Short mmCIF file of C-alpha atoms in Angstrom, two decimals:
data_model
loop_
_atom_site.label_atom_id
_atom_site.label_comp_id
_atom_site.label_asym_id
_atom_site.label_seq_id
_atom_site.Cartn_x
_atom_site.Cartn_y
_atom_site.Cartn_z
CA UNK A 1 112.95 77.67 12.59
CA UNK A 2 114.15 74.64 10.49
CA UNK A 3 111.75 72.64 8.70
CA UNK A 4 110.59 69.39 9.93
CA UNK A 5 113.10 66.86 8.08
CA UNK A 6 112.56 64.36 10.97
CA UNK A 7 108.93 64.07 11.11
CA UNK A 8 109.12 63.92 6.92
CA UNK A 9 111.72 61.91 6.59
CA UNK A 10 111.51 59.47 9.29
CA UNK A 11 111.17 56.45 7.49
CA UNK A 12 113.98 57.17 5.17
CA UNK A 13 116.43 58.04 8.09
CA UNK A 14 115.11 54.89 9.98
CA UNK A 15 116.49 52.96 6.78
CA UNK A 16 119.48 54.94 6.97
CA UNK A 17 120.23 53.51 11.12
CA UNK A 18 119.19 50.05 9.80
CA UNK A 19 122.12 50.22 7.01
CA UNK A 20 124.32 51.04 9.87
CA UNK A 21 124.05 48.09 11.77
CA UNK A 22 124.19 45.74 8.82
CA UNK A 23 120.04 45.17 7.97
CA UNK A 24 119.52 43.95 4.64
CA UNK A 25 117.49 45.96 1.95
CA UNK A 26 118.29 49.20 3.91
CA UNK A 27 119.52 52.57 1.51
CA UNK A 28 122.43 54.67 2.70
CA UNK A 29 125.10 56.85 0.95
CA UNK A 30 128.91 57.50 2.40
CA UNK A 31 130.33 60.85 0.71
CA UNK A 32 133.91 60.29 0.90
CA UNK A 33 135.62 63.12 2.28
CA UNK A 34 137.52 64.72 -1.53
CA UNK A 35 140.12 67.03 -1.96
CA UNK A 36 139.69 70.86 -2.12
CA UNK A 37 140.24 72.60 -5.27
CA UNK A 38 140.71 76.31 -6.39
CA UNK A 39 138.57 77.17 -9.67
CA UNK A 40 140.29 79.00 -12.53
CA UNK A 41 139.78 82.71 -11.10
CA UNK A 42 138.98 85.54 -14.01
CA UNK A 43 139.85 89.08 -13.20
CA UNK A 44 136.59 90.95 -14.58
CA UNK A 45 138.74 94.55 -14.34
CA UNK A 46 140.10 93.31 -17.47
CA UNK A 47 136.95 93.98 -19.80
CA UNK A 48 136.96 97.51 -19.14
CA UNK A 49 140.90 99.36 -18.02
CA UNK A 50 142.55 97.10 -19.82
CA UNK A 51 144.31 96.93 -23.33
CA UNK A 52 142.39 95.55 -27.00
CA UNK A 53 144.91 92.60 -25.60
CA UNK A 54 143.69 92.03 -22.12
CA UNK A 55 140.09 92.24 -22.67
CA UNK A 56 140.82 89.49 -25.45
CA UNK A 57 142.24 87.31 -22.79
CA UNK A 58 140.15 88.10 -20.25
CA UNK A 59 137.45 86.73 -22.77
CA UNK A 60 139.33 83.86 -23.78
CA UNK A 61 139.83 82.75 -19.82
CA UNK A 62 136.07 82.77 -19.04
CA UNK A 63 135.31 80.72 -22.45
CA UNK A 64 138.52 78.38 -21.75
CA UNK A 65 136.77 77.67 -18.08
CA UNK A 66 133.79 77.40 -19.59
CA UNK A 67 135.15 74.43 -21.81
CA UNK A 68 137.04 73.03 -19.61
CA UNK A 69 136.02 73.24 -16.27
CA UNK A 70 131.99 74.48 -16.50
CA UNK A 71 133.12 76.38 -13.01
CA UNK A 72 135.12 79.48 -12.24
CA UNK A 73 135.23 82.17 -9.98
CA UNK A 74 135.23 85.94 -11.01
CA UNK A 75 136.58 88.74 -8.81
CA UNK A 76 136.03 92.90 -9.80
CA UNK A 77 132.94 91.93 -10.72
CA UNK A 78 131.28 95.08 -10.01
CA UNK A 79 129.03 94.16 -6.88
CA UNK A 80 130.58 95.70 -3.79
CA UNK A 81 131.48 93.72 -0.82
CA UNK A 82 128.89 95.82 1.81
CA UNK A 83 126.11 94.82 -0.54
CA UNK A 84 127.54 91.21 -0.80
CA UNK A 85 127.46 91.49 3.45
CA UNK A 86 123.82 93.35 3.27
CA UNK A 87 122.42 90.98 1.32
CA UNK A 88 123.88 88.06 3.42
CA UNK A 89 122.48 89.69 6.58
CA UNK A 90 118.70 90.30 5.46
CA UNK A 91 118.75 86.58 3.96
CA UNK A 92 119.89 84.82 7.23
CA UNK A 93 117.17 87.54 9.25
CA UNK A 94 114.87 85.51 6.97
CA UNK A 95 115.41 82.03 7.63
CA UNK A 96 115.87 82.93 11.42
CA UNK A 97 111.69 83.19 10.83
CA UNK A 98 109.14 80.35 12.26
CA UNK A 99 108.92 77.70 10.08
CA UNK A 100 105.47 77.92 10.01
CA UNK A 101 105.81 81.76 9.01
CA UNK A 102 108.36 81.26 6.18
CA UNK A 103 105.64 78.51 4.70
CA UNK A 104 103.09 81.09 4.12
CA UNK A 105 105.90 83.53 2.17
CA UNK A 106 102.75 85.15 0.35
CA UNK A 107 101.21 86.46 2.90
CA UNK A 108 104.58 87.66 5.04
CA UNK A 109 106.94 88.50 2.43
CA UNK A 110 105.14 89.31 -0.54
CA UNK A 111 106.76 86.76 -2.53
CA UNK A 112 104.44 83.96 -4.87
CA UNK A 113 103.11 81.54 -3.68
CA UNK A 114 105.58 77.98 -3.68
CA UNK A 115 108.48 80.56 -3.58
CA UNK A 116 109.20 78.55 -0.01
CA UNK A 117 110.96 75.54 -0.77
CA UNK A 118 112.74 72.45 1.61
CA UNK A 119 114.05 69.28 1.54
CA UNK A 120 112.73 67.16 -1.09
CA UNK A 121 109.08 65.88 -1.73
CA UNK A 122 109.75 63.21 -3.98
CA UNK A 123 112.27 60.84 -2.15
CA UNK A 124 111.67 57.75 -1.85
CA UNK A 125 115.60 56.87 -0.88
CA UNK A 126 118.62 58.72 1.57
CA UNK A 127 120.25 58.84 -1.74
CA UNK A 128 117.77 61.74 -2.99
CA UNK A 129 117.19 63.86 0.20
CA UNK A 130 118.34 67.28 -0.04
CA UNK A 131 119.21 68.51 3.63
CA UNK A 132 117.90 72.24 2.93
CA UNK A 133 115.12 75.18 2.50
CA UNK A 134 114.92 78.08 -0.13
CA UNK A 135 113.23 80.72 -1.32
CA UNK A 136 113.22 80.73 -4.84
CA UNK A 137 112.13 84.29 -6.66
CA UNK A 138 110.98 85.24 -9.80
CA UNK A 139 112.55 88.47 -10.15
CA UNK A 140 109.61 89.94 -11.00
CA UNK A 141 108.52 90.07 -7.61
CA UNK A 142 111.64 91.92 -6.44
CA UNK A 143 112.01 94.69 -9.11
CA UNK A 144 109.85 97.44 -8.73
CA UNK A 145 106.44 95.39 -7.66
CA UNK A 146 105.12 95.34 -4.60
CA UNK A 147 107.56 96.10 -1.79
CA UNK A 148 106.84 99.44 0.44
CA UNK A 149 109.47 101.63 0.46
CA UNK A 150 110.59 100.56 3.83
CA UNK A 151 110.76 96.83 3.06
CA UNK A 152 114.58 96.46 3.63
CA UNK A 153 114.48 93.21 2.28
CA UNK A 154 113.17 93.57 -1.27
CA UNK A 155 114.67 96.81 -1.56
CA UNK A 156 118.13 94.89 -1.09
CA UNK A 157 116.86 92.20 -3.25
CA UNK A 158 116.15 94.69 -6.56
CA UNK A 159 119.73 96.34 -5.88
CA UNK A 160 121.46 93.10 -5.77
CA UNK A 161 119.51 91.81 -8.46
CA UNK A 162 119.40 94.41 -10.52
CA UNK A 163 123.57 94.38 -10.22
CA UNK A 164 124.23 90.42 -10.98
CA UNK A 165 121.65 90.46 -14.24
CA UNK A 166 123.72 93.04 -15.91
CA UNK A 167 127.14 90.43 -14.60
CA UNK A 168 125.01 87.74 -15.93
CA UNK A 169 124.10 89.63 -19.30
CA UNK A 170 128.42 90.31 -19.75
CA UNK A 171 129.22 87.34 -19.07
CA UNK A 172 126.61 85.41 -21.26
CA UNK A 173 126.92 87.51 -24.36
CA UNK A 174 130.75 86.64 -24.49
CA UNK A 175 130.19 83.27 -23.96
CA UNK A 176 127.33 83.41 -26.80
CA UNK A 177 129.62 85.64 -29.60
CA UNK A 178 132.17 82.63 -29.26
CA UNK A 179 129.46 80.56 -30.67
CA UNK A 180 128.35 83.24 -33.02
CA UNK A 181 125.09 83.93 -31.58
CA UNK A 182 123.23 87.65 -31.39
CA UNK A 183 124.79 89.56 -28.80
CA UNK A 184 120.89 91.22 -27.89
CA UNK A 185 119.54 87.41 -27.79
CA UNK A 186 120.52 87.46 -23.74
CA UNK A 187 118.89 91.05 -23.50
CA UNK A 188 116.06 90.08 -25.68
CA UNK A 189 114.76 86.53 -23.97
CA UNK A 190 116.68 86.38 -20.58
CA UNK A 191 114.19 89.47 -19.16
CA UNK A 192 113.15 89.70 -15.08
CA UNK A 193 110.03 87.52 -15.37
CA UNK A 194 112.29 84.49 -16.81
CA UNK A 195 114.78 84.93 -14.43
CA UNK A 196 115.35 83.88 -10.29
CA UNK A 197 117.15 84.40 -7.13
CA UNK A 198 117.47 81.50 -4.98
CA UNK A 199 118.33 81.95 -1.03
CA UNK A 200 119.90 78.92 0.34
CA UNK A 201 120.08 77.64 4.28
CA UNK A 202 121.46 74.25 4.65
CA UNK A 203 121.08 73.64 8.45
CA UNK A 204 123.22 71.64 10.88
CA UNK A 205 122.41 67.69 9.77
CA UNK A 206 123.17 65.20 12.44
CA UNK A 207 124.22 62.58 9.77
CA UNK A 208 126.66 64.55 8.01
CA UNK A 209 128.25 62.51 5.33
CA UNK A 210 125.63 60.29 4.82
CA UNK A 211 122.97 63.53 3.44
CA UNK A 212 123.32 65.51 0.73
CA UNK A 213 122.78 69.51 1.34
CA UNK A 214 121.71 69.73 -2.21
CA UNK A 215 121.59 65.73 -4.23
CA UNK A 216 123.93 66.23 -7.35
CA UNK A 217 122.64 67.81 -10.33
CA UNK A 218 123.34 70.26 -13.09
CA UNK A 219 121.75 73.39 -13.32
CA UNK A 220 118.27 74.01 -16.10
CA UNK A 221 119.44 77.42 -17.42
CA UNK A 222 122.06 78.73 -19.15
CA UNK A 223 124.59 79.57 -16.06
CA UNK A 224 124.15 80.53 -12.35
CA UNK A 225 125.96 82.93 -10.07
CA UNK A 226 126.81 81.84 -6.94
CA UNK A 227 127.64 84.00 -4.02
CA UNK A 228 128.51 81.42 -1.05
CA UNK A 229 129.89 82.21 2.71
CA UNK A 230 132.90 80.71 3.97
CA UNK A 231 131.64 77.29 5.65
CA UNK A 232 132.31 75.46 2.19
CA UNK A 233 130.79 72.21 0.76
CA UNK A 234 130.20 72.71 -2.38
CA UNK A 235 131.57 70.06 -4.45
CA UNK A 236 131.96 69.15 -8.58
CA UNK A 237 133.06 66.51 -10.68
CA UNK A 238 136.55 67.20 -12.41
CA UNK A 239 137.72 64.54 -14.88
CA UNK A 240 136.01 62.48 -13.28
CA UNK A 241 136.01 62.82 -9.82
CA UNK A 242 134.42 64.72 -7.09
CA UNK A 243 136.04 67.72 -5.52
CA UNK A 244 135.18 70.24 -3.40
CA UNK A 245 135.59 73.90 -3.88
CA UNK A 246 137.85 76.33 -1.80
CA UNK A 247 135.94 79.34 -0.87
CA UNK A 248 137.00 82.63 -1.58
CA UNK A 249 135.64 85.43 -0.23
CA UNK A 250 136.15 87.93 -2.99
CA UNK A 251 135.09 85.88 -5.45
CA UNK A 252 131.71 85.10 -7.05
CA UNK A 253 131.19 81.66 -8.87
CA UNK A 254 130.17 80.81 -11.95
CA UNK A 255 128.68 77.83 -13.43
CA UNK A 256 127.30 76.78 -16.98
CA UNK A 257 124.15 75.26 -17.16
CA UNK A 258 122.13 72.55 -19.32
CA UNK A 259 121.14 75.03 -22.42
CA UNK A 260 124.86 76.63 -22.89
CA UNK A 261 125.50 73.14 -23.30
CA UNK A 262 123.44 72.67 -25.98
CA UNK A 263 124.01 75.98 -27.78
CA UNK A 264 127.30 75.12 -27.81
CA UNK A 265 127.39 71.51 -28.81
CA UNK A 266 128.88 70.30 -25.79
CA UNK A 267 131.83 72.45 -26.04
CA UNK A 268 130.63 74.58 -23.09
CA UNK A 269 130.64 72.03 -19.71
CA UNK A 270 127.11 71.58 -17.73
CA UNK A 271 128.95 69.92 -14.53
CA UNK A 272 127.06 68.14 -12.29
CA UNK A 273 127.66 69.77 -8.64
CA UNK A 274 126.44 69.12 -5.12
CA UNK A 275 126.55 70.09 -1.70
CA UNK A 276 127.23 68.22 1.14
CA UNK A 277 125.93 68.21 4.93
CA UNK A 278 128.06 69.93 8.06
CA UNK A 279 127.18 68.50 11.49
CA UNK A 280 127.71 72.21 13.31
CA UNK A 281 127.75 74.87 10.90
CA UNK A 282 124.99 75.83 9.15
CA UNK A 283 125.42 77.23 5.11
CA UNK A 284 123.79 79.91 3.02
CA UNK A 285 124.36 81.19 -0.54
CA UNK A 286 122.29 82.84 -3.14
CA UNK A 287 121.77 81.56 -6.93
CA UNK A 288 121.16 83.92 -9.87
CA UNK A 289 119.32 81.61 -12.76
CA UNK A 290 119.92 83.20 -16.12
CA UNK A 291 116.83 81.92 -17.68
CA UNK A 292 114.87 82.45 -21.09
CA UNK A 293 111.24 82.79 -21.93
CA UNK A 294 109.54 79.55 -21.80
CA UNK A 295 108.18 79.33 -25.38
CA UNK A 296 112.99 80.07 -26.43
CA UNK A 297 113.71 77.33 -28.82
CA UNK A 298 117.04 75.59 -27.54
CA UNK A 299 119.22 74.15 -30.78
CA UNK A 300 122.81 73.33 -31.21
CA UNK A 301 125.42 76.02 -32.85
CA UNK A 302 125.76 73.60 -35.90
CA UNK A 303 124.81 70.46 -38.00
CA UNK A 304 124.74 67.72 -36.94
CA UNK A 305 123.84 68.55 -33.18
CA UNK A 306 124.28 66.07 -30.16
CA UNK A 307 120.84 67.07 -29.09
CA UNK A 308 117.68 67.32 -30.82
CA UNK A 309 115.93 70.83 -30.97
CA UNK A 310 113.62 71.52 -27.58
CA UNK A 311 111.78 74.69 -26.36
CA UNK A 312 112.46 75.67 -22.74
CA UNK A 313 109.17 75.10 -21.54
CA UNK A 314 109.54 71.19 -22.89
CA UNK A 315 113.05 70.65 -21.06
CA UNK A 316 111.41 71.89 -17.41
CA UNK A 317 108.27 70.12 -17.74
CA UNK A 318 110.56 67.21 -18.48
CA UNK A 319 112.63 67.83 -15.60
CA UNK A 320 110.19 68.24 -13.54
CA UNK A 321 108.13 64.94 -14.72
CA UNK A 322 111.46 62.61 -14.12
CA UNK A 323 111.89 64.78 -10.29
CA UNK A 324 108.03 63.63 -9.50
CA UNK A 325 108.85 60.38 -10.92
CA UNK A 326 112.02 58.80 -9.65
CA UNK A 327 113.34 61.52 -7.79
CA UNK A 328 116.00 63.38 -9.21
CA UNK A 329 117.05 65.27 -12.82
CA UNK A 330 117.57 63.12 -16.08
CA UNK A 331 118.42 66.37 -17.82
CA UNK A 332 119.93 66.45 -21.26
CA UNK A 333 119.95 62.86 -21.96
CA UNK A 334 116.89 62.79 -22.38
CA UNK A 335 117.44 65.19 -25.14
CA UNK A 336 120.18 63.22 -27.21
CA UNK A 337 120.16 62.75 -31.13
#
């Protein structure tokens, strides 16, 4: 069932065995082993039985995070745990399929083509493998499109969807009021068709430490929500440093992405995050990309901005030039006043 990294990659993991016995001009990474970290945890139960008070500081937390940290974890968040462990169940039944099945996702699962993802097609170092497969879905092929009524899988897909949009929606609109922007801009350009689900697998790698899971990066929207399992190795950079993040199973995470960053003039964090190989245990999690319409213009909150002034549609084609390119994200740099 797992793709073929082996027969893809062999040159780059030759380079990798050279670099271990000393040859010169060989690529290799070494990912330190970091320390484990609890992220700021926001009690979402707050917003709606508590006082004018709590739901204040239940606000100010998740912006305060947001600022300081770009991560945090949110618990009564309104998605219950058997859907958490449903979902979970019909993702791994998925990745248990043939490789050569779960390449031709079109035809056996209904979702667009290219919605199969693994590893990555553009490295050209160890440095820039990622160690992993997805399926990444437009939710417009999960709510109320093409599934049968029997299909299990999509049917668990729309109620899980449908459940972390309207978390993602909350949690946005706070996040955009502090910046005094529209609280129906999320509901107005953030719709199903600009949104996505991504299933992760990150398999057993028998060079753990030396391959990335996922190579580090920041995330193109404007946050993510992250439902992991309990192997761990997700890891961020805090003040400076990597460090990896304590699971916690009654917990969802929370991360800003590249265009909150913007909005908010860099006072909202885009934190560059990664995951990193285990040699026995496989991983999955599932993404929620809060996304807008392609043609959304992207500016700063006020005058003089860091950044210049960019639709969405210009900021992923430019990602996804500098990806063919050299391999990996340049992100909002590229962007910069």
């Amino acid at each position: 069932m797992d793709p073929p990294f082996h027969e893809a990659y062999k040159t780059l993991l030759a380079e990798r065995a050279a670099a271990a016995t000393g040859a010169k001009g060989a690529s290799d990474v070494v990912l330190t082993v970091v320390e484990e970290w609890d992220l700021p945890l926001v009690d979402l139960e707050r917003l709606t039985a508590g006082k004018v008070e709590e739901v204040e500081q239940c606000k100010n937390d998740i912006i305060t995070a947001s600022k300081e940290w770009g991560f945090f974890q949110v618990v009564n968040h309104g998605i219950s745990n058997q859907l958490l462990a449903k979902m979970r169940a019909k993702q791994i039944e998925l990745f248990k399929q043939p490789f050569e099945r779960k390449s031709k996702e079109d035809q056996f699962s209904n979702f667009s083509a290219g919605s199969y993802r693994w590893g990555t097609p553009s490295a050209t170092s160890i440095t820039q493998l990622s160690w992993s497969e997805a399926f990444h879905v437009s939710l417009s092929d999960i709510l109320g499109t093409n599934g049968s009524d029997d299909d299990d899988l999509r049917s668990t897909m729309e109620e899980y969807a449908g459940k972390v949009s309207r978390l993602a929606q909350k949690l946005a609109e706070i996040l955009g009021e502090n910046l005094g922007r529209s609280s129906k801009f999320f509901v107005e350009n953030c719709v199903p068709s600009t949104c996505y689900l991504r299933m992760n697998r990150y398999p057993p790698c028998h060079v753990p430490g030396q391959i990335f899971g996922l190579m580090p990066h920041t995330d193109s929207d404007f946050l993510t929500i992250l439902h992991q399992d309990q192997v761990g190795g997700l890891e961020l950079v805090k003040d400076g440093k990597w460090i990896a993040v304590k699971p916690n199973p009654q917990a969802l995470i929370i991360n800003i992405g590249d265009l909150f960053q913007v909005w908010s003039n860099d006072e909202y964090k885009s934190v560059e995050h990664r995951v990193v190989t285990n040699s026995k245990k496989e991983r999955y999690s599932i993404a929620y990309f809060l996304c807008p319409w392609s043609e959304t213009v992207i500016k700063s909150k006020s005058e003089p901005g860091v950044y210049r002034r960019f639709s969405f549609r210009e900021f992923r084609n430019q990602v996804q030039e500098d990806v063919r390119k050299y391999g990996y994200k340049i992100g909002l740099p590229r962007f910069v006043l």
